[in-house]
Tab-separated table of C-alpha atoms in Angstrom:
chain	number	residue	atom	x	y	z
A	1361	ASP	CA	6.632	11.831	8.120
A	1362	ILE	CA	4.317	9.650	10.403
A	1363	GLN	CA	6.320	6.368	11.439
A	1364	MET	CA	4.390	3.334	12.021
A	1365	THR	CA	5.816	0.986	14.171
A	1366	GLN	CA	4.358	-2.831	14.335
A	1367	SER	CA	5.175	-5.285	16.772
A	1368	PRO	CA	6.044	-8.314	16.997
A	1369	SER	CA	8.178	-8.377	13.975
A	1370	SER	CA	6.884	-12.014	13.563
A	1371	LEU	CA	5.004	-14.629	15.522
A	1372	SER	CA	4.129	-18.549	15.817
A	1373	ALA	CA	0.921	-19.561	16.609
A	1374	SER	CA	-1.205	-22.679	16.684
A	1375	VAL	CA	-4.187	-22.975	14.516
A	1376	GLY	CA	-7.302	-21.761	16.758
A	1377	ASP	CA	-4.995	-19.520	18.836
A	1378	ARG	CA	-5.959	-15.750	19.142
A	1379	VAL	CA	-3.456	-13.436	17.603
A	1380	THR	CA	-2.775	-9.681	18.254
A	1381	ILE	CA	-0.609	-7.396	16.014
A	1382	THR	CA	0.049	-3.789	17.386
A	1383	CYS	CA	0.676	-0.810	15.351
A	1384	ARG	CA	1.746	2.491	16.875
A	1385	ALA	CA	1.858	5.947	14.894
A	1386	SER	CA	4.469	8.434	15.887
A	1387	GLN	CA	1.664	11.072	16.126
A	1388	SER	CA	-2.163	10.858	16.401
A	1389	ILE	CA	-3.758	9.763	12.946
A	1390	ASN	CA	-7.365	10.618	14.349
A	1391	SER	CA	-9.729	12.546	12.067
A	1392	TYR	CA	-13.157	13.878	13.814
A	1393	LEU	CA	-14.644	12.827	10.558
A	1394	VAL	CA	-13.883	9.247	9.998
A	1395	GLY	CA	-12.196	8.261	13.228
A	1396	SER	CA	-8.732	6.998	12.344
A	1397	TYR	CA	-7.073	6.887	8.990
A	1398	LEU	CA	-5.453	3.400	9.757
A	1399	ASN	CA	-5.604	0.373	7.593
A	1400	TRP	CA	-4.489	-3.221	7.771
A	1401	TYR	CA	-3.086	-5.262	4.651
A	1402	GLN	CA	-2.512	-8.797	4.133
A	1403	GLN	CA	0.409	-10.040	1.989
A	1404	LYS	CA	1.236	-13.903	1.128
A	1405	PRO	CA	4.467	-14.722	-0.660
A	1406	GLY	CA	4.763	-13.574	-4.160
A	1407	LYS	CA	1.365	-11.930	-3.884
A	1408	ALA	CA	0.245	-8.066	-3.756
A	1409	PRO	CA	-0.897	-6.918	-0.536
A	1410	TYR	CA	-4.732	-7.270	-0.148
A	1411	LEU	CA	-6.754	-4.843	1.931
A	1412	LEU	CA	-8.451	-6.483	5.176
A	1413	ILE	CA	-9.489	-3.768	7.125
A	1414	SER	CA	-9.981	0.208	6.557
A	1415	ALA	CA	-10.830	3.160	8.988
A	1416	THR	CA	-9.391	1.104	11.775
A	1417	SER	CA	-12.032	-1.469	11.940
A	1418	ARG	CA	-14.147	-1.638	8.760
A	1419	LEU	CA	-13.794	-5.129	7.463
A	1420	GLN	CA	-13.785	-5.436	3.680
A	1421	SER	CA	-16.013	-7.403	1.643
A	1422	GLY	CA	-15.324	-10.920	1.668
A	1423	VAL	CA	-12.912	-10.709	4.599
A	1424	PRO	CA	-13.614	-13.318	7.084
A	1425	SER	CA	-14.939	-12.150	10.500
A	1426	ARG	CA	-12.088	-13.728	12.427
A	1427	PHE	CA	-10.346	-10.847	11.653
A	1428	SER	CA	-11.026	-7.247	13.552
A	1429	GLY	CA	-9.294	-3.952	14.127
A	1430	SER	CA	-9.559	-1.601	16.926
A	1431	GLY	CA	-7.863	1.242	18.513
A	1432	SER	CA	-7.585	5.262	18.082
A	1433	GLY	CA	-4.847	7.993	18.208
A	1434	THR	CA	-1.785	6.543	17.978
A	1435	ASP	CA	-2.316	2.907	19.020
A	1436	PHE	CA	-4.130	0.175	17.037
A	1437	THR	CA	-4.592	-3.393	16.886
A	1438	LEU	CA	-5.536	-6.307	14.288
A	1439	THR	CA	-6.851	-9.216	16.114
A	1440	ILE	CA	-7.248	-12.815	14.223
A	1441	SER	CA	-9.693	-14.412	16.800
A	1442	SER	CA	-9.041	-18.054	15.763
A	1443	LEU	CA	-6.152	-18.481	13.502
A	1444	ARG	CA	-6.363	-20.719	10.434
A	1445	PRO	CA	-3.700	-22.296	8.034
A	1446	GLU	CA	-4.669	-19.844	5.519
A	1447	ASP	CA	-3.735	-16.953	7.797
A	1448	SER	CA	-0.234	-17.787	7.416
A	1449	ALA	CA	1.170	-14.145	5.792
A	1450	THR	CA	2.581	-10.854	6.486
A	1451	TYR	CA	0.310	-8.117	7.811
A	1452	PHE	CA	1.040	-4.347	7.390
A	1453	CYS	CA	-0.526	-1.256	8.958
A	1454	GLN	CA	-0.715	1.725	7.052
A	1455	GLN	CA	-1.844	5.486	7.863
A	1456	SER	CA	-3.778	7.511	5.408
A	1457	TYR	CA	-4.166	10.410	7.841
A	1458	THR	CA	-1.724	12.500	5.606
A	1459	PHE	CA	1.086	12.406	3.068
A	1460	PRO	CA	3.595	10.823	2.779
A	1461	ARG	CA	1.363	7.522	3.079
A	1462	THR	CA	3.459	5.344	5.535
A	1463	PHE	CA	3.244	1.654	6.387
A	1464	GLY	CA	4.735	-0.404	9.243
A	1465	GLN	CA	7.606	-2.826	8.697
A	1466	GLY	CA	4.988	-5.798	8.909
A	1467	THR	CA	4.483	-8.808	11.037
A	1468	LYS	CA	5.138	-12.119	9.801
A	1469	VAL	CA	2.759	-14.952	11.016
A	1470	GLU	CA	3.660	-18.312	10.768
A	1471	ILE	CA	1.737	-21.610	11.778
A	1472	LYS	CA	3.122	-23.929	14.384
B	201	GLN	CA	-14.510	-5.135	-11.063
B	202	ILE	CA	-11.336	-3.260	-10.554
B	203	THR	CA	-8.249	-4.738	-12.193
B	204	LEU	CA	-4.852	-2.860	-12.569
B	205	LYS	CA	-1.571	-4.054	-14.131
B	206	GLU	CA	1.688	-2.685	-14.115
B	207	SER	CA	4.197	-3.009	-17.117
B	208	GLY	CA	7.563	-1.959	-17.755
B	209	PRO	CA	11.330	-2.976	-17.968
B	210	ALA	CA	12.559	-5.919	-15.824
B	211	LEU	CA	15.821	-4.635	-16.021
B	212	VAL	CA	17.342	-1.051	-15.976
B	213	LYS	CA	21.042	0.079	-15.610
B	214	PRO	CA	22.046	2.365	-13.120
B	215	THR	CA	21.651	6.152	-14.002
B	216	GLN	CA	18.964	5.394	-16.422
B	217	THR	CA	15.216	6.515	-16.023
B	218	LEU	CA	12.540	4.034	-15.060
B	219	THR	CA	8.972	4.286	-16.936
B	220	LEU	CA	6.191	2.199	-15.436
B	221	THR	CA	2.765	2.051	-16.920
B	222	CYS	CA	-0.308	0.942	-14.964
B	223	THR	CA	-3.281	-0.008	-17.049
B	224	PHE	CA	-6.597	-0.296	-15.331
B	225	SER	CA	-10.222	-1.168	-15.660
B	226	GLY	CA	-13.292	-1.041	-13.827
B	227	PHE	CA	-13.201	2.688	-13.003
B	228	SER	CA	-12.535	6.036	-14.573
B	229	LEU	CA	-9.884	8.619	-13.477
B	230	THR	CA	-12.208	11.144	-14.419
B	231	THR	CA	-14.590	10.107	-11.586
B	232	SER	CA	-14.578	12.324	-8.407
B	233	GLY	CA	-12.943	10.921	-5.558
B	234	VAL	CA	-10.575	8.555	-7.476
B	235	GLY	CA	-6.859	7.996	-7.028
B	236	VAL	CA	-4.211	5.817	-8.702
B	237	GLY	CA	-0.852	5.350	-6.873
B	238	TRP	CA	2.487	3.577	-6.946
B	239	ILE	CA	3.893	1.665	-4.008
B	240	ARG	CA	7.194	-0.257	-4.046
B	241	GLN	CA	8.595	-3.224	-2.266
B	242	SER	CA	12.211	-3.988	-1.834
B	243	PRO	CA	13.098	-7.764	-1.604
B	244	GLY	CA	12.169	-8.722	2.027
B	245	GLN	CA	11.225	-5.388	3.076
B	246	ALA	CA	8.311	-3.243	3.967
B	247	LEU	CA	6.399	-1.494	1.576
B	248	GLU	CA	7.043	2.218	0.452
B	249	TRP	CA	4.548	4.599	-0.993
B	250	LEU	CA	6.011	6.690	-3.988
B	251	ALA	CA	3.305	8.688	-5.770
B	252	LEU	CA	-0.569	9.251	-6.168
B	253	ILE	CA	-2.302	11.191	-8.661
B	254	TYR	CA	-6.045	12.129	-8.428
B	255	TRP	CA	-9.058	12.661	-10.706
B	256	ASP	CA	-8.549	16.439	-10.592
B	257	ASP	CA	-4.491	15.991	-11.456
B	258	ASP	CA	-3.849	16.889	-7.868
B	259	LYS	CA	-0.367	14.963	-7.614
B	260	ARG	CA	1.451	13.646	-4.112
B	261	TYR	CA	4.888	12.409	-4.035
B	262	SER	CA	7.122	10.552	-1.305
B	263	PRO	CA	9.169	13.702	-0.141
B	264	SER	CA	12.384	11.535	-0.211
B	265	LEU	CA	11.991	10.536	-3.910
B	266	ARG	CA	10.055	13.770	-4.988
B	267	SER	CA	12.951	15.017	-6.995
B	268	ARG	CA	13.260	11.771	-9.236
B	269	LEU	CA	9.569	11.067	-9.511
B	270	THR	CA	7.018	12.068	-12.286
B	271	ILE	CA	3.257	10.728	-12.153
B	272	THR	CA	0.815	11.314	-15.157
B	273	LYS	CA	-2.391	10.334	-16.239
B	274	ASP	CA	-4.071	9.546	-19.569
B	275	THR	CA	-7.808	9.094	-19.101
B	276	SER	CA	-8.326	8.094	-22.503
B	277	ARG	CA	-6.245	5.164	-22.292
B	278	ASN	CA	-7.076	4.276	-18.748
B	279	GLN	CA	-3.379	4.717	-17.848
B	280	VAL	CA	-1.251	6.211	-15.109
B	281	VAL	CA	2.747	6.420	-15.776
B	282	LEU	CA	5.440	6.720	-13.313
B	283	THR	CA	8.964	7.848	-14.282
B	284	MET	CA	11.668	7.526	-11.941
B	285	THR	CA	15.071	9.269	-12.819
B	286	ASN	CA	18.628	8.086	-11.876
B	287	MET	CA	17.828	4.720	-11.065
B	288	ASP	CA	20.061	3.039	-8.282
B	289	LEU	CA	20.937	-0.580	-7.271
B	290	VAL	CA	18.635	0.282	-4.183
B	291	ASP	CA	15.524	0.843	-6.088
B	292	THR	CA	15.544	-2.808	-7.118
B	293	GLY	CA	12.269	-4.468	-6.175
B	294	THR	CA	8.561	-4.807	-6.759
B	295	TYR	CA	6.477	-1.912	-8.104
B	296	TYR	CA	2.552	-2.023	-7.474
B	297	CYS	CA	0.029	0.078	-8.897
B	298	VAL	CA	-2.960	0.812	-6.586
B	299	HIS	CA	-6.195	2.209	-6.336
B	300	GLU	CA	-7.629	4.886	-3.736
B	301	ILE	CA	-11.070	6.385	-3.317
B	302	TYR	CA	-9.964	9.701	-1.514
B	303	SER	CA	-12.960	9.412	1.085
B	304	ASP	CA	-11.873	5.929	2.068
B	305	SER	CA	-8.105	6.821	1.823
B	306	CYS	CA	-7.216	3.120	1.836
B	307	PHE	CA	-5.493	1.082	-1.510
B	308	ASP	CA	-8.380	-1.303	-1.929
B	309	SER	CA	-7.185	-2.609	-5.122
B	310	TRP	CA	-3.638	-3.557	-6.397
B	311	GLY	CA	-1.865	-4.790	-9.389
B	312	PRO	CA	-0.095	-7.782	-9.324
B	313	GLY	CA	3.436	-6.125	-9.392
B	314	THR	CA	6.209	-5.678	-11.382
B	315	ARG	CA	9.586	-6.636	-10.689
B	316	VAL	CA	12.417	-4.217	-11.404
B	317	THR	CA	16.344	-5.075	-11.157
B	318	VAL	CA	18.887	-2.313	-11.528
B	319	SER	CA	21.875	-3.735	-12.482
B	320	SER	CA	24.821	-2.820	-14.646
């Protein structure tokens, strides 16, 4: 199985701050066809996860442009350029390069 | 608009078999490239992928749970059923049904989840 490791496990930041979450895969998840099979999800308490970004950097329809993704190979990043109160949530990365699909352990983002 | 909704028992006893049903709308599981899967989340824990079934009846399972899981589809009813045998206390959690397009390889729609507690 490909292990996905996120850091930090939690963070606290102020409104307007730039926030960066890192996700590392235990092996390369690059594909010559679509780049990297790395997706990011946001989950708020009591709710199902919600797809933010697919294929490393493809922002889903309706997701604010302050969210962005980057990376390749084994190292990936989710960035929130200017944190807003509604961004308080847990964020998960997930690889779709191979089965079994695997998720990172999550990063909890809190607002100071 | 794609919607998915999970249904099943809220409480099961250890050693029993859990049967969960995902009823969906807004797409067909006969369309090339479409898949429906299951993901669970234990209280306060990360997400764990369980199984996936594709339009062509290709089935994929978590290796660690493979012996206990069966996923099937009923395209006429727009349903996908997951059975998990020999339930244990550690299987307590929320079970989500998800939609995937094979070419995108991401879970772009999720059901609200159904909470399952394993207790005697």
